[in-house]
PDB file of C-alpha atoms in Angstrom:
ATOM      1  CA  MET A 126       0.000   0.000   0.000  1.00  0.00           C
ATOM      2  CA  PRO A 127       1.480   3.369  -0.964  1.00  0.00           C
ATOM      3  CA  ARG A 128       2.614   5.730   1.753  1.00  0.00           C
ATOM      4  CA  ILE A 129       0.991   9.142   1.442  1.00  0.00           C
ATOM      5  CA  GLN A 130       2.177  12.161   3.429  1.00  0.00           C
ATOM      6  CA  SER A 131       1.331  15.836   3.326  1.00  0.00           C
ATOM      7  CA  SER A 132       3.820  18.502   2.310  1.00  0.00           C
ATOM      8  CA  THR A 133       3.768  19.634   5.941  1.00  0.00           C
ATOM      9  CA  ASP A 134       4.820  16.123   7.004  1.00  0.00           C
ATOM     10  CA  LEU A 135       7.671  16.274   4.504  1.00  0.00           C
ATOM     11  CA  ARG A 136       8.842  19.570   5.958  1.00  0.00           C
ATOM     12  CA  ASN A 137       8.477  18.469   9.598  1.00  0.00           C
ATOM     13  CA  ASN A 138       9.561  14.821   9.253  1.00  0.00           C
ATOM     14  CA  TYR A 139      12.080  14.891   6.433  1.00  0.00           C
ATOM     15  CA  ASN A 140      14.528  12.508   8.138  1.00  0.00           C
ATOM     16  CA  ASP A 141      11.822   9.900   8.806  1.00  0.00           C
ATOM     17  CA  ILE A 142      10.553  10.061   5.233  1.00  0.00           C
ATOM     18  CA  SER A 143      14.087   9.904   3.852  1.00  0.00           C
ATOM     19  CA  THR A 144      14.879   6.850   5.990  1.00  0.00           C
ATOM     20  CA  PHE A 145      11.641   5.151   4.915  1.00  0.00           C
ATOM     21  CA  CYS A 146      12.425   5.723   1.212  1.00  0.00           C
ATOM     22  CA  ARG A 147      15.975   4.400   1.508  1.00  0.00           C
ATOM     23  CA  GLU A 148      15.140   1.363   3.645  1.00  0.00           C
ATOM     24  CA  SER A 149      11.908   0.289   1.942  1.00  0.00           C
ATOM     25  CA  ARG A 150      12.992   1.284  -1.583  1.00  0.00           C
ATOM     26  CA  GLU A 151       9.431   2.603  -1.998  1.00  0.00           C
ATOM     27  CA  PRO A 152       8.306   6.115  -2.900  1.00  0.00           C
ATOM     28  CA  VAL A 153       6.328   8.402  -0.630  1.00  0.00           C
ATOM     29  CA  PHE A 154       3.542  10.332  -2.319  1.00  0.00           C
ATOM     30  CA  ILE A 155       3.311  13.927  -1.143  1.00  0.00           C
ATOM     31  CA  THR A 156       0.038  15.835  -1.122  1.00  0.00           C
ATOM     32  CA  LYS A 157      -0.504  19.562  -1.109  1.00  0.00           C
ATOM     33  CA  ASN A 158      -3.902  20.896  -0.049  1.00  0.00           C
ATOM     34  CA  GLY A 159      -5.226  17.328  -0.162  1.00  0.00           C
ATOM     35  CA  GLN A 160      -4.191  16.737  -3.775  1.00  0.00           C
ATOM     36  CA  GLY A 161      -1.340  14.614  -5.123  1.00  0.00           C
ATOM     37  CA  ASP A 162       1.655  16.850  -5.764  1.00  0.00           C
ATOM     38  CA  MET A 163       4.833  14.773  -6.120  1.00  0.00           C
ATOM     39  CA  ALA A 164       6.594  11.526  -5.300  1.00  0.00           C
ATOM     40  CA  VAL A 165       9.759  11.278  -3.231  1.00  0.00           C
ATOM     41  CA  MET A 166      12.117   8.314  -3.621  1.00  0.00           C
ATOM     42  CA  SER A 167      15.673   7.351  -2.800  1.00  0.00           C
ATOM     43  CA  MET A 168      18.444   8.105  -5.272  1.00  0.00           C
ATOM     44  CA  GLU A 169      19.023   4.364  -5.671  1.00  0.00           C
ATOM     45  CA  VAL A 170      15.432   3.753  -6.789  1.00  0.00           C
ATOM     46  CA  TYR A 171      15.525   6.834  -9.034  1.00  0.00           C
ATOM     47  CA  GLU A 172      18.689   5.566 -10.761  1.00  0.00           C
ATOM     48  CA  ILE A 173      17.122   2.127 -11.257  1.00  0.00           C
ATOM     49  CA  LEU A 174      13.994   3.674 -12.771  1.00  0.00           C
ATOM     50  CA  THR A 175      15.925   5.964 -15.109  1.00  0.00           C
ATOM     51  CA  GLY A 176      18.135   3.036 -16.140  1.00  0.00           C
ATOM     52  CA  LYS A 177      15.060   0.984 -17.003  1.00  0.00           C
ATOM     53  CA  LEU A 178      13.627   3.876 -18.991  1.00  0.00           C
ATOM     54  CA  GLU A 179      16.876   4.201 -20.943  1.00  0.00           C
ATOM     55  CA  LEU A 180      16.891   0.449 -21.623  1.00  0.00           C
ATOM     56  CA  TYR A 181      13.261   0.514 -22.803  1.00  0.00           C
ATOM     57  CA  ASN A 182      14.041   3.418 -25.132  1.00  0.00           C
ATOM     58  CA  LEU A 183      17.016   1.543 -26.607  1.00  0.00           C
ATOM     59  CA  LEU A 184      14.932  -1.603 -27.066  1.00  0.00           C
ATOM     60  CA  ASP A 185      12.207   0.410 -28.774  1.00  0.00           C
ATOM     61  CA  GLU A 186      14.799   2.038 -31.018  1.00  0.00           C
ATOM     62  CA  GLY A 187      16.132  -1.410 -31.955  1.00  0.00           C
ATOM     63  CA  ARG A 188      12.659  -2.744 -32.644  1.00  0.00           C
ATOM     64  CA  ALA A 189      11.881   0.237 -34.871  1.00  0.00           C
ATOM     65  CA  ALA A 190      15.157  -0.272 -36.749  1.00  0.00           C
ATOM     66  CA  ALA A 191      14.381  -3.966 -37.274  1.00  0.00           C
ATOM     67  CA  LEU A 192      10.890  -3.151 -38.539  1.00  0.00           C
ATOM     68  CA  ALA A 193      12.434  -0.645 -40.951  1.00  0.00           C
ATOM     69  CA  GLY A 194      14.699  -3.388 -42.303  1.00  0.00           C
ATOM     70  CA  ARG A 195      17.903  -2.147 -40.665  1.00  0.00           C
ATOM     71  CA  LYS A 196      19.168  -5.443 -39.288  1.00  0.00           C
ATOM     72  CA  ARG A 197      22.178  -7.741 -39.597  1.00  0.00           C
ATOM     73  CA  PRO A 198      22.809 -11.396 -38.849  1.00  0.00           C
ATOM     74  CA  TYR A 199      23.780 -11.811 -35.198  1.00  0.00           C
ATOM     75  CA  LYS A 200      26.980 -13.648 -36.179  1.00  0.00           C
ATOM     76  CA  ASP A 201      28.189 -10.521 -37.983  1.00  0.00           C
ATOM     77  CA  VAL A 202      27.329  -8.318 -35.009  1.00  0.00           C
ATOM     78  CA  PHE A 203      29.165 -10.570 -32.558  1.00  0.00           C
ATOM     79  CA  ALA A 204      32.169 -10.825 -34.868  1.00  0.00           C
ATOM     80  CA  ASP A 205      32.339  -7.023 -34.992  1.00  0.00           C
ATOM     81  CA  LEU A 206      32.025  -6.788 -31.201  1.00  0.00           C
ATOM     82  CA  GLU A 207      34.768  -9.353 -30.683  1.00  0.00           C
ATOM     83  CA  GLN A 208      37.024  -7.426 -33.043  1.00  0.00           C
ATOM     84  CA  GLU A 209      36.358  -4.160 -31.225  1.00  0.00           C
ATOM     85  CA  LEU A 210      37.154  -5.832 -27.900  1.00  0.00           C
ATOM     86  CA  ALA A 211      40.371  -7.265 -29.348  1.00  0.00           C
ATOM     87  CA  ASP A 212      41.324  -3.821 -30.673  1.00  0.00           C
ATOM     88  CA  GLY A 213      40.643  -2.246 -27.263  1.00  0.00           C
ATOM     89  CA  ASN A 214      37.872   0.005 -28.518  1.00  0.00           C
ATOM     90  CA  PHE A 215      35.652  -0.588 -25.468  1.00  0.00           C
TER      91      PHE A 215
END
């Protein structure tokens, strides 16, 4: 169940909310005047979420390229990657 706190709670109990976010790895939803205003989360969870978003965007880009006919046999791709690793380009 999501944890919901008011903006006043955030101001008055910042340390408790910060500890909760870090330990539970869950966001806290902050309300202002009884309405949802923002979500607060730990940096670790934020980095995980942004990493997933980046991965999803790359996967979508690859899918679009494949649908557009821009694809190569996987053996060629792996051969190129192995060559780049051998050349020290990574």
